[in-house]
CSV table of C-alpha atoms in Angstrom, one decimal:
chain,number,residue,atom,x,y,z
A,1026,UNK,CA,82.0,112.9,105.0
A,1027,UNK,CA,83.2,111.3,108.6
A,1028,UNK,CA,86.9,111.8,108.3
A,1029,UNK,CA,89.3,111.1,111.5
A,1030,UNK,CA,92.5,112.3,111.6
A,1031,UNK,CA,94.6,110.4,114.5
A,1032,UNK,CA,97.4,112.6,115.8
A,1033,UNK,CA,100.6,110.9,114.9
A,1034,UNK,CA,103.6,113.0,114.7
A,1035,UNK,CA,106.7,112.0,113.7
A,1036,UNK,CA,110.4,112.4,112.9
A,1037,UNK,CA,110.6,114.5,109.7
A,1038,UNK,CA,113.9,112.9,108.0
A,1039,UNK,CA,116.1,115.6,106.6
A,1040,UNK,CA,117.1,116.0,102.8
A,1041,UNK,CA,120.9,114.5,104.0
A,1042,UNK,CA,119.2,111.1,105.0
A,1043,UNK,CA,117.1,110.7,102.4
A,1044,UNK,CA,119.5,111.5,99.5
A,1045,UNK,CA,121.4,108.2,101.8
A,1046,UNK,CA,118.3,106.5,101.4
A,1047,UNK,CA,117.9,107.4,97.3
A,1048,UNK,CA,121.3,104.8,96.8
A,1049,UNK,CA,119.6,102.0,98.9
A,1050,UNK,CA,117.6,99.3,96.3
A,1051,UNK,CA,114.2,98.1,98.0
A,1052,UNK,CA,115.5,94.5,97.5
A,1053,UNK,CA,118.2,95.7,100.0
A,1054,UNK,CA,116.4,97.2,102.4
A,1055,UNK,CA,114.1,94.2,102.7
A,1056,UNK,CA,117.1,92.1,102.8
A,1057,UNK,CA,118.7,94.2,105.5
A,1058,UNK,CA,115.1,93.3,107.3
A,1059,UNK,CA,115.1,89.7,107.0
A,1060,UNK,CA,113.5,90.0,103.7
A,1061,UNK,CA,110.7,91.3,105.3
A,1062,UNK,CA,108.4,94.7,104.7
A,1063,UNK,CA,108.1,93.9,101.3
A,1064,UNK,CA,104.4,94.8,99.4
A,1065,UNK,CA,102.4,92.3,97.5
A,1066,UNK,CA,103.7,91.3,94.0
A,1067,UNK,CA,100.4,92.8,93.0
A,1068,UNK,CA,101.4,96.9,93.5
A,1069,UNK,CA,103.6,97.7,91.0
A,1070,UNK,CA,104.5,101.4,88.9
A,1071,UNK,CA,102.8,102.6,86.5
A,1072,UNK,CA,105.5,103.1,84.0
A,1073,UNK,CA,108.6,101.0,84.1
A,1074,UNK,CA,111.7,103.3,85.9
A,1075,UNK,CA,109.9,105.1,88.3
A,1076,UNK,CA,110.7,105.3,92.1
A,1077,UNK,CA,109.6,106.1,95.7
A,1078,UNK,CA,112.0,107.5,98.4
A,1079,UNK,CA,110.0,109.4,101.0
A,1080,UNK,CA,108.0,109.4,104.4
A,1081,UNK,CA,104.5,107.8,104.1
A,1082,UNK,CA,101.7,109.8,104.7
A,1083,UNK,CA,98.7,106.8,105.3
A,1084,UNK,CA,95.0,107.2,104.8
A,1085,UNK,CA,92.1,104.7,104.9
A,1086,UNK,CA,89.1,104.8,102.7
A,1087,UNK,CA,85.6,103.4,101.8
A,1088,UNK,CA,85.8,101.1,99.2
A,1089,UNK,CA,85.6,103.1,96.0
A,1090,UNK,CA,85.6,106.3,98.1
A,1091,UNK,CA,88.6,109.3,97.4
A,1092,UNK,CA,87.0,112.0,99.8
A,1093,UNK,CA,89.7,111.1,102.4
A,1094,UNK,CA,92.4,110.7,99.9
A,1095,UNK,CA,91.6,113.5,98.4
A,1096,UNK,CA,92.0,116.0,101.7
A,1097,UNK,CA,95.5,114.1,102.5
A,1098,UNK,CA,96.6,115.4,99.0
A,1099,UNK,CA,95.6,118.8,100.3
A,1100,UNK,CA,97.4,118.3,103.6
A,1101,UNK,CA,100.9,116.4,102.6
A,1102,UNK,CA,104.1,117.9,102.8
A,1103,UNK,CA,106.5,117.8,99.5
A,1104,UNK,CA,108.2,115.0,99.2
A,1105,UNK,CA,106.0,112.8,101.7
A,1106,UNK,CA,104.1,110.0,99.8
A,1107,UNK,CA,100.4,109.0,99.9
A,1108,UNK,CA,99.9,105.2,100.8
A,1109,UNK,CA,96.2,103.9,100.6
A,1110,UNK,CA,94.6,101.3,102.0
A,1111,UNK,CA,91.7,100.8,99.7
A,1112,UNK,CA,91.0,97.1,100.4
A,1113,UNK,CA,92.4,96.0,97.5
A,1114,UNK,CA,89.4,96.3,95.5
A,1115,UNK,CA,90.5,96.2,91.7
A,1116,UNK,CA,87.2,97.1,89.9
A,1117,UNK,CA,86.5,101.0,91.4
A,1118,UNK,CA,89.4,103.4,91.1
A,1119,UNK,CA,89.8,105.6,93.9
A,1120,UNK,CA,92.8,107.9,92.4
A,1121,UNK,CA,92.9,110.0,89.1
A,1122,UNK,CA,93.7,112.3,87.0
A,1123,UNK,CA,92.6,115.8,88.7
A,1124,UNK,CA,93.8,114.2,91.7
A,1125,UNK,CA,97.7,113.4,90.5
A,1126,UNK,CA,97.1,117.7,89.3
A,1127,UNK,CA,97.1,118.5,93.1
A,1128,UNK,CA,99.6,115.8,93.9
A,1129,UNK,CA,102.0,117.1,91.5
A,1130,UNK,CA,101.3,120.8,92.3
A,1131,UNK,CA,101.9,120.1,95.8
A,1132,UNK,CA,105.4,118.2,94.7
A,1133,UNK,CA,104.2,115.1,96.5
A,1134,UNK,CA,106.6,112.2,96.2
A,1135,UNK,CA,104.1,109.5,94.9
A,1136,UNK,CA,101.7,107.4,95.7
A,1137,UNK,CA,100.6,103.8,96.5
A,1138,UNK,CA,97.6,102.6,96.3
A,1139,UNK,CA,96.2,99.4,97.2
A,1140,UNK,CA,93.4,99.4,95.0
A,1141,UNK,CA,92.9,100.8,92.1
A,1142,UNK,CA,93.5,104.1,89.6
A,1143,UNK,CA,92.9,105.8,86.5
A,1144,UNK,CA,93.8,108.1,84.0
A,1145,UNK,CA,97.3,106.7,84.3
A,1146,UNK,CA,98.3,108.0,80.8
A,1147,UNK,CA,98.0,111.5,82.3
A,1148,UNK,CA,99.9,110.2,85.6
A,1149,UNK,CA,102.4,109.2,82.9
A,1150,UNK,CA,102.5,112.7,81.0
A,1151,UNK,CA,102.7,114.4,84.5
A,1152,UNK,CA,105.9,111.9,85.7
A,1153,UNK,CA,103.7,111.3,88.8
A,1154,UNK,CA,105.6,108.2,90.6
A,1155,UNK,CA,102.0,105.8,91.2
A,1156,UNK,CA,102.4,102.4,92.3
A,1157,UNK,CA,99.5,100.2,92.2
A,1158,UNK,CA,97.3,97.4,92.2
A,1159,UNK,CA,95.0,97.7,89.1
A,1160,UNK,CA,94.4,100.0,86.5
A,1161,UNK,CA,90.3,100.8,85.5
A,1162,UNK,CA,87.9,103.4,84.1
A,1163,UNK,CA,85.4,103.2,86.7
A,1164,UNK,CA,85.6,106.4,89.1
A,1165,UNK,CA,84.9,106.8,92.9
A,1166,UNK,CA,82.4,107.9,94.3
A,1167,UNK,CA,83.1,110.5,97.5
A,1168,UNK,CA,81.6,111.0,101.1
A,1169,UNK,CA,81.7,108.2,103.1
A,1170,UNK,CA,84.7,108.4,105.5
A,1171,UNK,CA,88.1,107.2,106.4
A,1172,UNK,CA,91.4,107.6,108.8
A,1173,UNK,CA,94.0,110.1,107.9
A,1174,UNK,CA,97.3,109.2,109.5
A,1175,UNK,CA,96.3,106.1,110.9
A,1176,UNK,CA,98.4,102.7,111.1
A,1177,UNK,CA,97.0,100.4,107.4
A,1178,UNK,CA,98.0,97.5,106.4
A,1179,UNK,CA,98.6,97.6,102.5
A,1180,UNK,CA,98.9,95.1,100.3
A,1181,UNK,CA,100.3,92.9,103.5
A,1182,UNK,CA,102.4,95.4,105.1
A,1183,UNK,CA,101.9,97.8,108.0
A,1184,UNK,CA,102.4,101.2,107.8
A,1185,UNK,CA,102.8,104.5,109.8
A,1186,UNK,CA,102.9,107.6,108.9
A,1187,UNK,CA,106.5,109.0,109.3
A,1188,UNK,CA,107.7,105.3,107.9
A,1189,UNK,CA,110.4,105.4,104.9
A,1190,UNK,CA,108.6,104.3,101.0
A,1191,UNK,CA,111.0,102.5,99.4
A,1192,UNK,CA,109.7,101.9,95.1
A,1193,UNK,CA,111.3,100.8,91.6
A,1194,UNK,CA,110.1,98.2,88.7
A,1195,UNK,CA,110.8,95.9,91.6
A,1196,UNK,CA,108.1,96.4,93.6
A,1197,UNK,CA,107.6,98.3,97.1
A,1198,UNK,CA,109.1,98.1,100.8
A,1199,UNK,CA,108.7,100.0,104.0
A,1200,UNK,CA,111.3,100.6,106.8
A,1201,UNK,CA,109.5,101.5,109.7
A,1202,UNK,CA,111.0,105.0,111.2
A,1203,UNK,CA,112.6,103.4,114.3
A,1204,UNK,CA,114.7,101.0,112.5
A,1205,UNK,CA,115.6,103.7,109.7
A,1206,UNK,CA,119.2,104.0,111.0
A,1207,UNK,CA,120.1,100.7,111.9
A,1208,UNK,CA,118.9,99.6,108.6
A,1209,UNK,CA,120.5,101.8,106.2
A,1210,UNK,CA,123.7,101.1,107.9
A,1211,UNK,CA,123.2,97.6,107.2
A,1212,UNK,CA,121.9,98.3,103.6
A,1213,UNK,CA,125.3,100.6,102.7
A,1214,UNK,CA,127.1,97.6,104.2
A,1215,UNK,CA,125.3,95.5,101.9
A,1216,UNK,CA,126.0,97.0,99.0
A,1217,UNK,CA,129.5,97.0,99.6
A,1218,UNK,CA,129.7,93.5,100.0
A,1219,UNK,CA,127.7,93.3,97.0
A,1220,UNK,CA,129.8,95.5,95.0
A,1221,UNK,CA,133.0,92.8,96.5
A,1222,UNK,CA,130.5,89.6,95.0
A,1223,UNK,CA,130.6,91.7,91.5
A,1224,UNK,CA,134.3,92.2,91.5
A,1225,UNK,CA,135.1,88.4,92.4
A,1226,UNK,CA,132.9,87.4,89.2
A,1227,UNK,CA,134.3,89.8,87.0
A,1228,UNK,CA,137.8,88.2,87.8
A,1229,UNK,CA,136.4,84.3,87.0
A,1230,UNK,CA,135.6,83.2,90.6
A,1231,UNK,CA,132.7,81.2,90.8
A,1232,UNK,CA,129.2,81.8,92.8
A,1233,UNK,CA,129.3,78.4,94.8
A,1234,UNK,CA,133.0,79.7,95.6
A,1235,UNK,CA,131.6,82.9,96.7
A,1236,UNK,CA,129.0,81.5,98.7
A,1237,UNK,CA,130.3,78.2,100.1
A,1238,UNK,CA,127.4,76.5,98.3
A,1239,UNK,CA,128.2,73.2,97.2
A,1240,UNK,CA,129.7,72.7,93.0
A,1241,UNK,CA,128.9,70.1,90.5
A,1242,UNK,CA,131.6,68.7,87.5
């Protein structure tokens, strides 16, 4: 298997920032970007309340190939979170279960994948945070290549490694590293405003008030 590994360091965010990160929405953080960064509609979790909140660890693969993936699994720090660019195919799953067994052992954060997976019921079992594009029973095969730690694109968005993974029911969004700070300053910001918008309702004001948008009688 040709595998290439492009040396990409990068700022390892501490346990304090993240736990700041854990109380910022991804619908937020995209907002705070110009409702940018935001995945396809098509990646979505597994199981309904799971979430992402960690630094991305990126791989590209073959189409229906998990070699690569398989040696980042080996190679990822706890916490960090695989994202694959698989081309999007739907039809060839590229991720399962004896895989999420590693993943989980090695206390990985999740995964997204843009492609597809099985044995999701075992992902399930396991509490394995997998977002994806499709669900099928055809497996990969392995030894064709890809980059480890490379810049993708999945599912629309590019991504680093070292970049903050952002998941819930809603979908996924990716702040790049460099603008980490600035944006989750803006995001706590945000939701204080928000949490201001909530108040105001509760009390009888209306949204058009709130917003300056024009009313109707």
């Amino acid at each position: 298997m040709a595998l290439l590994q492009q040396d990409t360091p990068f700022r390892v965010l501490s346990d304090e920032e993240l736990d700041a990160w854990r109380a910022i929405p991804p619908a937020v953080a995209s907002d705070c970007m110009n409702r940018t960064q935001v995945m396809s509609a098509a990646i979505k979790p597994i199981r309904e309340g799971q979430s992402l909140c960690g630094q991305a660890r990126t791989v590209t693969t073959m189409v229906g190939d998990c070699g690569p993936i398989c040696a980042l699994i080996s190679a990822a720090r706890p916490g960090e979170i695989v994202i694959v660019d698989a081309g999007g195919v739907e039809d060839t799953a590229v991720w399962g279960g004896v895989m999420t067994e590693e993943a989980v052992h090695r206390r990985l954060g999740g995964a997204v994948i843009d492609g597809a997976v099985r044995d999701v019921a075992d992902m399930r079992k396991a509490g394995f945070a997998m977002f994806c594009r499709s669900v099928v029973p055809r497996g990969p095969h392995h030894g064709f290549g890809g980059t480890v730690d490379g810049l993708v694109s999945v599912a629309g968005v590019p991504v680093r490694s070292g970049d903050l993974v952002l998941g819930n029911d809603d979908g996924v969004v990716v702040v790049p590293l460099e603008q980490a700070d600035a944006v989750l300053a803006a995001a706590q910001a945000h939701l204080l405003k928000e949490e201001g918008w909530v108040r105001d309702i509760r009390r009888g004001v209306p949204i058009p008030t709130i917003f300056e948008f024009p009313s109707v009688k």
